[in-house]
PDB file of C-alpha atoms in Angstrom:
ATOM      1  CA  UNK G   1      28.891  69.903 -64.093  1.00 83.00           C
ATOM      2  CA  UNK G   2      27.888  71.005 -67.947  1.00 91.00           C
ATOM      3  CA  UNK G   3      27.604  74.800 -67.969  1.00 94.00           C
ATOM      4  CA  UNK G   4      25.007  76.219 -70.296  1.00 97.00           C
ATOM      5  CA  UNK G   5      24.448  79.736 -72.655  1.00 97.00           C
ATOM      6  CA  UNK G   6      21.003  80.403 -72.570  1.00 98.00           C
ATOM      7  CA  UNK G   7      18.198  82.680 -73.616  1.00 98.00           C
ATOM      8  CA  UNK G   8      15.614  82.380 -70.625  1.00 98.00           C
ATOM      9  CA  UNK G   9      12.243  83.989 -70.841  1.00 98.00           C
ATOM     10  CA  UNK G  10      11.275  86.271 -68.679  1.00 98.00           C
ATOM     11  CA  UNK G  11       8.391  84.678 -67.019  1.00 98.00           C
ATOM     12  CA  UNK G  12       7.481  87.375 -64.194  1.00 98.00           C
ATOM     13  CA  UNK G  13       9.639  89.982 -62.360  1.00 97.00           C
ATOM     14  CA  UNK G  14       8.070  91.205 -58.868  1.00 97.00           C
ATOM     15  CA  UNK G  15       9.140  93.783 -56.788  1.00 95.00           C
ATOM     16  CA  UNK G  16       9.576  92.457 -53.118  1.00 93.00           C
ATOM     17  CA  UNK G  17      10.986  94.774 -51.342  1.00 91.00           C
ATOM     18  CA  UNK G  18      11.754  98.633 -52.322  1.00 90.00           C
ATOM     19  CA  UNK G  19      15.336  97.426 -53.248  1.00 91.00           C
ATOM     20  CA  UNK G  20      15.153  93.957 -54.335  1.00 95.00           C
ATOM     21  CA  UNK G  21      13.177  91.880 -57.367  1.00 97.00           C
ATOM     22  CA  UNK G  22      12.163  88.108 -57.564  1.00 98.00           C
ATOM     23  CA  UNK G  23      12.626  87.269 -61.421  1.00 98.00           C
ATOM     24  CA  UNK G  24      11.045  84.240 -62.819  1.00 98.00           C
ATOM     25  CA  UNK G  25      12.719  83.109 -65.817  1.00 98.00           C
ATOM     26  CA  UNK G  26      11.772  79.365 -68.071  1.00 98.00           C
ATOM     27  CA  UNK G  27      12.814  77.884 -71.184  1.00 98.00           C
ATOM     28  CA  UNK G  28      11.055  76.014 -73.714  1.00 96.00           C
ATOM     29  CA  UNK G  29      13.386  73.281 -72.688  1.00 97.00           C
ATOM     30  CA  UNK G  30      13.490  71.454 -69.310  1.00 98.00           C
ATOM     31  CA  UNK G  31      16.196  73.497 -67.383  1.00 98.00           C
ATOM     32  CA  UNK G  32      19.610  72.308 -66.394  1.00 97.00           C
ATOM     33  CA  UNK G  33      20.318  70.804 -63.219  1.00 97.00           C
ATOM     34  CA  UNK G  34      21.452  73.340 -60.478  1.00 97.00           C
ATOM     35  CA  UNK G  35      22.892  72.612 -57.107  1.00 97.00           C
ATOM     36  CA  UNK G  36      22.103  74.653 -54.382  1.00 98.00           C
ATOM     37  CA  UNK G  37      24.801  77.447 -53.548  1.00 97.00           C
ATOM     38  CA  UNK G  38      25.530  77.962 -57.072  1.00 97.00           C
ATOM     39  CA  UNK G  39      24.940  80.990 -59.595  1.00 97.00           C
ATOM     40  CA  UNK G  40      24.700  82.505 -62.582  1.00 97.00           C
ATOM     41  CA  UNK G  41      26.169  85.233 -64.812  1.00 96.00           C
ATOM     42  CA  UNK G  42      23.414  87.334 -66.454  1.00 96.00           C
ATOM     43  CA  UNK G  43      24.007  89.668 -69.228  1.00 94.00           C
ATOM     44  CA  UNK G  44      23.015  93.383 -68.897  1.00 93.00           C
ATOM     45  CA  UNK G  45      21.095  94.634 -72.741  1.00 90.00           C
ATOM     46  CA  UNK G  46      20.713  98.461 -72.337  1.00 81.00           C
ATOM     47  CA  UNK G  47      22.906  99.676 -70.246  1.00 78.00           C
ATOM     48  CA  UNK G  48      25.734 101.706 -71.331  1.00 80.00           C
ATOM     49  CA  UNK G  49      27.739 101.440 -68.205  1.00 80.00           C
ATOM     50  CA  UNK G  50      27.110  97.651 -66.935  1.00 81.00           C
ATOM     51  CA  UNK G  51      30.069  95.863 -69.605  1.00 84.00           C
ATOM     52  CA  UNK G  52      30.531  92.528 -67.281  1.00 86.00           C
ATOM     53  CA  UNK G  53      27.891  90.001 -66.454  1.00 91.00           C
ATOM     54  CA  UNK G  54      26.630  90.068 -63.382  1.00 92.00           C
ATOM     55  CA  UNK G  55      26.721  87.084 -60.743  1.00 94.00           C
ATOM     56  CA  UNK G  56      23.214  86.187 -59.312  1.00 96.00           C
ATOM     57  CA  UNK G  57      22.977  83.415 -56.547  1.00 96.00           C
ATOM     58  CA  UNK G  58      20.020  80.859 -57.643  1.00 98.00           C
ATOM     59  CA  UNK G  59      16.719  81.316 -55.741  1.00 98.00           C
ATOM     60  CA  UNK G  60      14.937  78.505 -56.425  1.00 98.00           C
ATOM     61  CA  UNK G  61      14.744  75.676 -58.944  1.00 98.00           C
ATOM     62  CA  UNK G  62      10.621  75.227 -59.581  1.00 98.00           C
ATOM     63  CA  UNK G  63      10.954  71.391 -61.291  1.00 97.00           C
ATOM     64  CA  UNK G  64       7.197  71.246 -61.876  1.00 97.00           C
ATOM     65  CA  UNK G  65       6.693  75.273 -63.283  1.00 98.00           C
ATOM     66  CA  UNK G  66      10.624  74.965 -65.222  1.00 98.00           C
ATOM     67  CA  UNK G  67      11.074  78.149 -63.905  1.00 98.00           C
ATOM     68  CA  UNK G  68      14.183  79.568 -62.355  1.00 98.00           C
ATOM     69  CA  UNK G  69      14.271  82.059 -59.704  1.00 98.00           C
ATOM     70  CA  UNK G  70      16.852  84.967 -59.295  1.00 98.00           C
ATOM     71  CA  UNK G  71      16.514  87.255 -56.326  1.00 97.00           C
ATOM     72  CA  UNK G  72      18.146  90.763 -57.196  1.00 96.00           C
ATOM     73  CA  UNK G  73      19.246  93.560 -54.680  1.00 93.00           C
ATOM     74  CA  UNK G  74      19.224  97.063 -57.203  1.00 92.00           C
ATOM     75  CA  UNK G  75      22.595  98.523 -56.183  1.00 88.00           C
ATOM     76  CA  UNK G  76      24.011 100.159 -59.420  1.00 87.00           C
ATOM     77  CA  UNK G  77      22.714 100.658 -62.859  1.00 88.00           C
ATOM     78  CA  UNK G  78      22.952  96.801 -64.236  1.00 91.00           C
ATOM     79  CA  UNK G  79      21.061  95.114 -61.469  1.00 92.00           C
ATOM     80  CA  UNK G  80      18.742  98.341 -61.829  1.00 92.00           C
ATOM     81  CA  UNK G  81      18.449  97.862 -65.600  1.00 93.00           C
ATOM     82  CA  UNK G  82      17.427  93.890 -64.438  1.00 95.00           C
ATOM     83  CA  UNK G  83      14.879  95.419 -62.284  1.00 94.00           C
ATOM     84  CA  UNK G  84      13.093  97.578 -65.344  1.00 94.00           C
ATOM     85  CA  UNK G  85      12.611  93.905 -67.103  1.00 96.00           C
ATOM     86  CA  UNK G  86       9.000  92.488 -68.968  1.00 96.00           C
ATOM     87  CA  UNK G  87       7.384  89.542 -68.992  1.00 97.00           C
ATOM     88  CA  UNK G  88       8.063  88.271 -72.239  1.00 97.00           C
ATOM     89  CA  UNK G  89      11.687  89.847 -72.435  1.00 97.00           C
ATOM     90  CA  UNK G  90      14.675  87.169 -72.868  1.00 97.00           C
ATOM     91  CA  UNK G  91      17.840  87.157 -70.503  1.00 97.00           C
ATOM     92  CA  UNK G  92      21.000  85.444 -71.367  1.00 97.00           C
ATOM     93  CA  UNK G  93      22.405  83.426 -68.854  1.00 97.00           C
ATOM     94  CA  UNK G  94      25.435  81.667 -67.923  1.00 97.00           C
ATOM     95  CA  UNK G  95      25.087  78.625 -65.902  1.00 97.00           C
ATOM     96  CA  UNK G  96      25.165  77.167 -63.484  1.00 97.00           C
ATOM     97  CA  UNK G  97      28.305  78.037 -62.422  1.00 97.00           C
ATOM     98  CA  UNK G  98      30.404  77.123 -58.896  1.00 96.00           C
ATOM     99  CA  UNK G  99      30.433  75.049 -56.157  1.00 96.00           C
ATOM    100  CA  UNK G 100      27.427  74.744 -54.008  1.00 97.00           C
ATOM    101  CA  UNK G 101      26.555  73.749 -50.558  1.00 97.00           C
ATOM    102  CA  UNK G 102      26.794  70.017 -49.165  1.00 93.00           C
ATOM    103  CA  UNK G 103      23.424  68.435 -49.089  1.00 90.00           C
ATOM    104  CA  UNK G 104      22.934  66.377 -46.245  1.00 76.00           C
ATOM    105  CA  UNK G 105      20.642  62.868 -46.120  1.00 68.00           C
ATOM    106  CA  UNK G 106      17.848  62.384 -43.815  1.00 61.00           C
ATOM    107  CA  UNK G 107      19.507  59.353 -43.013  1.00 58.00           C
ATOM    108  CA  UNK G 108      20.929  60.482 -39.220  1.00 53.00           C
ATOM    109  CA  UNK G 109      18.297  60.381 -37.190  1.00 49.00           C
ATOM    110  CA  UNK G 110      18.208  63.504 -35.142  1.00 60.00           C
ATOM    111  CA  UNK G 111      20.258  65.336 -37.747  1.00 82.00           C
ATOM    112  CA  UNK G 112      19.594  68.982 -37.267  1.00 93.00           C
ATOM    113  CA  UNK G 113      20.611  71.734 -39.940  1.00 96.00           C
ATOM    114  CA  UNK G 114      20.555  75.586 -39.656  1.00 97.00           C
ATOM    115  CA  UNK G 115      20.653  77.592 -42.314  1.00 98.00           C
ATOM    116  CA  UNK G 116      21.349  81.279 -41.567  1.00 98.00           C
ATOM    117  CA  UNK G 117      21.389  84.292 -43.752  1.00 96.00           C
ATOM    118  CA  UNK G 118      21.190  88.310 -43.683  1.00 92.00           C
ATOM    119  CA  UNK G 119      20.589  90.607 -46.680  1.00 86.00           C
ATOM    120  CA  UNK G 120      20.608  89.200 -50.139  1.00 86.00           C
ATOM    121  CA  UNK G 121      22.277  86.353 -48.527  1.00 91.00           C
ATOM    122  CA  UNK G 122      19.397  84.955 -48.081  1.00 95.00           C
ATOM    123  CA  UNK G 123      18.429  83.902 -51.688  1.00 96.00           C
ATOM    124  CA  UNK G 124      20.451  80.424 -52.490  1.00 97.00           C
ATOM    125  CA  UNK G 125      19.302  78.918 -48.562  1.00 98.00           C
ATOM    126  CA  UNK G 126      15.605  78.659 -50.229  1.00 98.00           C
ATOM    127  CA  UNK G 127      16.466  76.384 -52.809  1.00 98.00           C
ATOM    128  CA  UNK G 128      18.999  74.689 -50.719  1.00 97.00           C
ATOM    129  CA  UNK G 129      15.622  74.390 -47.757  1.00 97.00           C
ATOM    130  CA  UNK G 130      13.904  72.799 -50.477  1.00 97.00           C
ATOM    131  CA  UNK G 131      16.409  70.317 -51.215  1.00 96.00           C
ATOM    132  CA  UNK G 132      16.747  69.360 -47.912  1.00 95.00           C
ATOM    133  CA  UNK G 133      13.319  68.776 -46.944  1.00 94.00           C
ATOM    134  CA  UNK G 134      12.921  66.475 -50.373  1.00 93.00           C
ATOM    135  CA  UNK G 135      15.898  64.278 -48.665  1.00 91.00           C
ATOM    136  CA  UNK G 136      14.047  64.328 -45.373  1.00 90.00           C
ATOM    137  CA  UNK G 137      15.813  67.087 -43.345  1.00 92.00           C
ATOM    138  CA  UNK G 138      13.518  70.133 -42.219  1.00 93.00           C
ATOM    139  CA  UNK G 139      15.606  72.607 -41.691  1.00 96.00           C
ATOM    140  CA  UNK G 140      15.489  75.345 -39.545  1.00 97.00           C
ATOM    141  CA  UNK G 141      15.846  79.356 -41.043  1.00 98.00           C
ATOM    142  CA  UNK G 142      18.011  81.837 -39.056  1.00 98.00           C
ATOM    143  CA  UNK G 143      17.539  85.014 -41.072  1.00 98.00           C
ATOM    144  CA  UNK G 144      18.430  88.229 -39.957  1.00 96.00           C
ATOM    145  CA  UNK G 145      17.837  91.977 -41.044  1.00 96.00           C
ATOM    146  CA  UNK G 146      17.583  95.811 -40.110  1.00 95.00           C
ATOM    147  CA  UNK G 147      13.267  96.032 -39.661  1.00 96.00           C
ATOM    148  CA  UNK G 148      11.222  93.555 -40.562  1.00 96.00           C
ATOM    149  CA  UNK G 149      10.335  95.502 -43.357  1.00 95.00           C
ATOM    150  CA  UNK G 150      13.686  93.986 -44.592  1.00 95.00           C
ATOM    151  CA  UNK G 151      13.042  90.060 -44.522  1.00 95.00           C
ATOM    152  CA  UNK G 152      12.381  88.540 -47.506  1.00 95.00           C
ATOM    153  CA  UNK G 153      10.415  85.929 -48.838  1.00 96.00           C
ATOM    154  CA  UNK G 154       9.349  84.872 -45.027  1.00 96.00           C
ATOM    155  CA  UNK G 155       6.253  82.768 -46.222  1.00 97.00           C
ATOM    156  CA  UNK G 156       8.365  80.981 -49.360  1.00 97.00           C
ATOM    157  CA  UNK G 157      10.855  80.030 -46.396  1.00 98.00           C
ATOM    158  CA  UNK G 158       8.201  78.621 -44.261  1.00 98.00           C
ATOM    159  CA  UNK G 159       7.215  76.300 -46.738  1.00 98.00           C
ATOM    160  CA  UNK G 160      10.708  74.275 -46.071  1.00 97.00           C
ATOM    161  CA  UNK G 161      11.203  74.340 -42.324  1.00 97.00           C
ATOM    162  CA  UNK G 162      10.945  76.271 -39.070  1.00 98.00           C
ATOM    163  CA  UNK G 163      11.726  80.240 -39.686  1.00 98.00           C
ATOM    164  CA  UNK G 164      12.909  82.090 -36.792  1.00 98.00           C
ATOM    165  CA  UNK G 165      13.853  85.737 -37.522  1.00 98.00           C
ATOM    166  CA  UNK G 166      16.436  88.914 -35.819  1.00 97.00           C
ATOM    167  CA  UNK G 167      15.843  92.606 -36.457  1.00 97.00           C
ATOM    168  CA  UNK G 168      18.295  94.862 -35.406  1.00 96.00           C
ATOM    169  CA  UNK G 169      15.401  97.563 -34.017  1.00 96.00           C
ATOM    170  CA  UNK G 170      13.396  94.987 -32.581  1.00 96.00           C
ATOM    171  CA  UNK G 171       9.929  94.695 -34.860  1.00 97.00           C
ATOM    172  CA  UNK G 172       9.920  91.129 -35.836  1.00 97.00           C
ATOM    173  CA  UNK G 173      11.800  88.291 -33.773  1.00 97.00           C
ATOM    174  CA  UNK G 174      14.334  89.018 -31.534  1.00 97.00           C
ATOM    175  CA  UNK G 175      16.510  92.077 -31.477  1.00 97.00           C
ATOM    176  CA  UNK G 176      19.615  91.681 -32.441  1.00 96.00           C
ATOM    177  CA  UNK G 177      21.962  90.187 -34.993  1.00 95.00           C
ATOM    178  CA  UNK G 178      21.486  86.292 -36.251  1.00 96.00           C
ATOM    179  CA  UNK G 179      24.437  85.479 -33.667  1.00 94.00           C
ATOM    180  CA  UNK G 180      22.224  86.808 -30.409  1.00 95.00           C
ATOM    181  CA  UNK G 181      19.169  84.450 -31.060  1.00 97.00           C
ATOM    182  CA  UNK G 182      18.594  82.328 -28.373  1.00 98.00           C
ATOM    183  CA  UNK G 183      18.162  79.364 -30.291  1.00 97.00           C
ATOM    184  CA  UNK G 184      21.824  79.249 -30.363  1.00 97.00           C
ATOM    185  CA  UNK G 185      22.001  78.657 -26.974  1.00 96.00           C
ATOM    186  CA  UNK G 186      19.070  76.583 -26.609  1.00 95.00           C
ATOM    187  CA  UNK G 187      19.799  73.936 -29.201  1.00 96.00           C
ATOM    188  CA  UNK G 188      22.689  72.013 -30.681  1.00 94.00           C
ATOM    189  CA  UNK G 189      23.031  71.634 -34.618  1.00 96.00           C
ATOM    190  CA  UNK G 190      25.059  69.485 -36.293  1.00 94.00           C
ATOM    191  CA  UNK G 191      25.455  71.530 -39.755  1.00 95.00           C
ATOM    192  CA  UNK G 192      25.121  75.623 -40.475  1.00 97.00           C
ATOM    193  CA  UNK G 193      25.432  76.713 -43.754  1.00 97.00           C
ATOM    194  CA  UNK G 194      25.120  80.448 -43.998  1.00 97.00           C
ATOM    195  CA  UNK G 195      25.131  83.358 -46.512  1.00 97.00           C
ATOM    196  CA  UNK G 196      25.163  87.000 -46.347  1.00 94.00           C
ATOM    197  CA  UNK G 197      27.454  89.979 -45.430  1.00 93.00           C
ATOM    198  CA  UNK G 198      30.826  89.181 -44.499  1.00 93.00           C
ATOM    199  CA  UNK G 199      30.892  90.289 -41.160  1.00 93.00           C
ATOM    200  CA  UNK G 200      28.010  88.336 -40.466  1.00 95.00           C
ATOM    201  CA  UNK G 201      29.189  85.047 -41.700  1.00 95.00           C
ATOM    202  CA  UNK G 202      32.577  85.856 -39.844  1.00 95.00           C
ATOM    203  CA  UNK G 203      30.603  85.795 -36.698  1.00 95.00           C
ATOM    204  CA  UNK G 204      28.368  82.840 -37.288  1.00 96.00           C
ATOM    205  CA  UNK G 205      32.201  81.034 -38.336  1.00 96.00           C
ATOM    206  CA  UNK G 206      33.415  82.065 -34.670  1.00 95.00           C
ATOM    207  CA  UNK G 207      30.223  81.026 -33.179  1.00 96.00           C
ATOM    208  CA  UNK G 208      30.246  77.209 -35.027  1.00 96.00           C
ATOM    209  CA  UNK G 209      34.438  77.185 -34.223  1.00 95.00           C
ATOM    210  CA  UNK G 210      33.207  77.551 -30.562  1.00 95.00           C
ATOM    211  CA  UNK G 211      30.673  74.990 -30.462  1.00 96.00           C
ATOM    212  CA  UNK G 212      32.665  72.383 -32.753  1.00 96.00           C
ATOM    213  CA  UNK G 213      30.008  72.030 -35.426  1.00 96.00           C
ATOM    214  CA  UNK G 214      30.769  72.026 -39.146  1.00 95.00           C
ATOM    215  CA  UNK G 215      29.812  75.344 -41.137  1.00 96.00           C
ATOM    216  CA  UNK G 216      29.933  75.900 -44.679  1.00 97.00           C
ATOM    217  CA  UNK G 217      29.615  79.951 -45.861  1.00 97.00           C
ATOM    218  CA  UNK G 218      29.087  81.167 -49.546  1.00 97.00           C
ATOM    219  CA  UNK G 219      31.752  84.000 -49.852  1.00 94.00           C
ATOM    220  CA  UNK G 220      30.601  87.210 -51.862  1.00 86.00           C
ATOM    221  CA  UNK G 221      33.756  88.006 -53.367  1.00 87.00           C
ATOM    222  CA  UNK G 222      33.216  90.568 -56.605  1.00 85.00           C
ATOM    223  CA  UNK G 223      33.414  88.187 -59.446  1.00 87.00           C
ATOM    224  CA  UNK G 224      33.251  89.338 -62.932  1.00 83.00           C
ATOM    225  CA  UNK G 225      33.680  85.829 -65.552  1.00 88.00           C
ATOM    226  CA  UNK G 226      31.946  83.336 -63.323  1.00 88.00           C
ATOM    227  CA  UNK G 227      34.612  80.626 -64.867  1.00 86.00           C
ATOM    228  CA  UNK G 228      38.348  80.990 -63.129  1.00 88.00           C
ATOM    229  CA  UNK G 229      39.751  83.354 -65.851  1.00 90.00           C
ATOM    230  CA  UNK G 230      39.461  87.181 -64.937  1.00 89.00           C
ATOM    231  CA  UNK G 231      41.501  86.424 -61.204  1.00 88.00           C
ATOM    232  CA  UNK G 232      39.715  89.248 -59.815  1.00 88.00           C
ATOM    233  CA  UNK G 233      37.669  86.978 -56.875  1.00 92.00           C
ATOM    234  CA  UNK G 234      40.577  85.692 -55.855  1.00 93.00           C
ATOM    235  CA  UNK G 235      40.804  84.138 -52.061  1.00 91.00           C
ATOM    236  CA  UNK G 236      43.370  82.736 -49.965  1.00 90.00           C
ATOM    237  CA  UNK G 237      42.372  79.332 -48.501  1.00 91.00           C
ATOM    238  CA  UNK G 238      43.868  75.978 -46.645  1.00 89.00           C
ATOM    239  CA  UNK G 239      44.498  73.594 -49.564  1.00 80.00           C
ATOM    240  CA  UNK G 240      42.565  71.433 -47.195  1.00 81.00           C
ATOM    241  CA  UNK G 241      40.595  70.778 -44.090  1.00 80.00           C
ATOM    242  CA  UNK G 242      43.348  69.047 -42.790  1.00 79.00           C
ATOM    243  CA  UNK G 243      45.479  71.272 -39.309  1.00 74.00           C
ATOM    244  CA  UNK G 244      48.489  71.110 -41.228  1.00 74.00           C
ATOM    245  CA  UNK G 245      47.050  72.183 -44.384  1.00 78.00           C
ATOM    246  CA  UNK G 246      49.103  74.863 -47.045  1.00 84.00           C
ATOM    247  CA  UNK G 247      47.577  78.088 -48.157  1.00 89.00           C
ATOM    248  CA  UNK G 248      46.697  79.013 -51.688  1.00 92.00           C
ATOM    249  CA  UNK G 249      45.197  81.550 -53.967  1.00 93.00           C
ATOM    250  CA  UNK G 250      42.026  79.963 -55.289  1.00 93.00           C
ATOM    251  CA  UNK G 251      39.062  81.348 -57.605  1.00 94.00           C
ATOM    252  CA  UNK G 252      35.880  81.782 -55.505  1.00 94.00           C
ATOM    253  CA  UNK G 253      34.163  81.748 -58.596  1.00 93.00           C
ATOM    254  CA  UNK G 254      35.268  78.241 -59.475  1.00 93.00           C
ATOM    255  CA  UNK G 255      36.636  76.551 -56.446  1.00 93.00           C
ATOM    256  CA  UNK G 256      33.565  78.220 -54.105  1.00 93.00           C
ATOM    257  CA  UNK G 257      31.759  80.130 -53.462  1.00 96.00           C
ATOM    258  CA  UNK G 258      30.549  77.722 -50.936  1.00 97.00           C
ATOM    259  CA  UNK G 259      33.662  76.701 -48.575  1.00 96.00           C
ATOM    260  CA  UNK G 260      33.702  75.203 -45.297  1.00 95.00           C
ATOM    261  CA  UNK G 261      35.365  77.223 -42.826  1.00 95.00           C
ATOM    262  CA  UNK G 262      37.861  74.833 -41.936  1.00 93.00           C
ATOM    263  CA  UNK G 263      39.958  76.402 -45.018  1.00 93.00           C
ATOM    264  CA  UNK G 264      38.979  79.558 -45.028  1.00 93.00           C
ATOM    265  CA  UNK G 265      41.963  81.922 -43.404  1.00 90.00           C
ATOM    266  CA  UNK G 266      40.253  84.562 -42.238  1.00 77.00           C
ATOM    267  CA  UNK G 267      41.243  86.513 -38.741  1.00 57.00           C
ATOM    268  CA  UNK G 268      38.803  87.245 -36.002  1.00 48.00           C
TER     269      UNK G 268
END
């Protein structure tokens, strides 16, 4: 896929949670096709200590609106200096860049798709929710967090599919992590793509190893280029899906971040 440089313009930036932003940014040019799963790398102006893009998972593709979405957790001083942004202001923007998630048809009858997420993680399953649905899959929303002061975007999710919802105190949902809901042991699924802390996704892995159904996770690996070069997201993976597969050192950046868990090699 073509990989663009561009100037976006700031269209909005909202504060939706005390540590995260939605930014809305739109050309004066239709916007390049995206896939689900993939990101960007976003220069920081301003900052004196941010040097290195920074990768940003894609929210949400709005066709009609030519707007592009970027959810941003404010950890250190460049996603905090993408926080302090203006309507009006321009970004620079590499993209899109990686491998995204496997869309599915509607065509199975029956065909039932979970998308989980915790954290952050959960910005690329709302695009990838909306893609679905357009092919005729609802999906359904497993999305975990600390309070439910802490889930975000819960009525932009319900748009695309049934939301169900953990909290590790208790005060929305069920308590627990994403793996405890009882859905999981109340329904079968034939796909679950997931995103969100490592640990997490580990667990959902073991869960969908158990129950023989196919799971794709977007690994969060620190990458700096976005494009192969810099080595520094570097994974070990099967060179396959195959039992008898070889391991090898692969770029998350370029060869993921979206794998399915058949290759990855990590140990419970």
């Amino acid at each position: 896929m073509k990989k663009f440089i561009l100037d976006l313009k700031v269209k909005s930036v909202e504060r939706v949670h005390e540590r995260y932003v939605l930014i809305r940014l739109t050309d004066e040019q239709p916007l390049p096709e995206m896939q689900p799963g993939q990101f960007v790398e976003v220069r920081v102006d301003g900052s004196p200590s941010t040097f290195l893009r920074r990768p940003i998972s894609i929210n949400f593709v709005d066709r009609a609106a030519n707007e592009l979405w970027l959810l941003v957790a404010c950890v250190g001083d460049g996603t905090r200096r993408l926080a302090q942004l203006r309507q009006g202001d321009v970004l620079n923007c590499v993209l899109p860049l990686g491998n995204g998630f496997t869309i599915s048809s509607g065509e199975t009858a029956g065909h039932a798709v979970l998308l989980t997420g915790g954290g952050v993680g959960v910005a690329p399953l709302l695009y990838l929710g909306a893609t679905l649905k357009a092919k005729g899959i609802e999906p359904t929303f497993l999305l975990g967090a600390r309070s439910a002061k802490d889930l975000l975007m819960l009525p932009e999710f319900e748009k695309y599919g049934r939301v169900l919802v953990t909290t590790e105190d208790g005060s929305l949902g069920e308590k627990g992590f994403v793996t405890n809901h009882s859905v999981l042991q109340r329904e079968r699924f034939d796909l679950i793509q997931c995103c969100g802390p490592t640990p997490m996704m580990k667990a959902v892995a073991r869960y969908a190893r158990e129950k023989d159904i196919d799971c794709e996770v977007s690994l969060e690996n620190l990458m700096a280029c976005g494009l192969g070069a810099c080595l520094c997201c570097v994974e070990k993976v099967a060179d396959s899906q195959e039992p008898t597969a070889k391991s090898q050192n692969v770029c998350v950046c370029k060869e993921g971040p979206v794998f399915n868990i058949k290759r990855l090699l990590w140990q419970d």
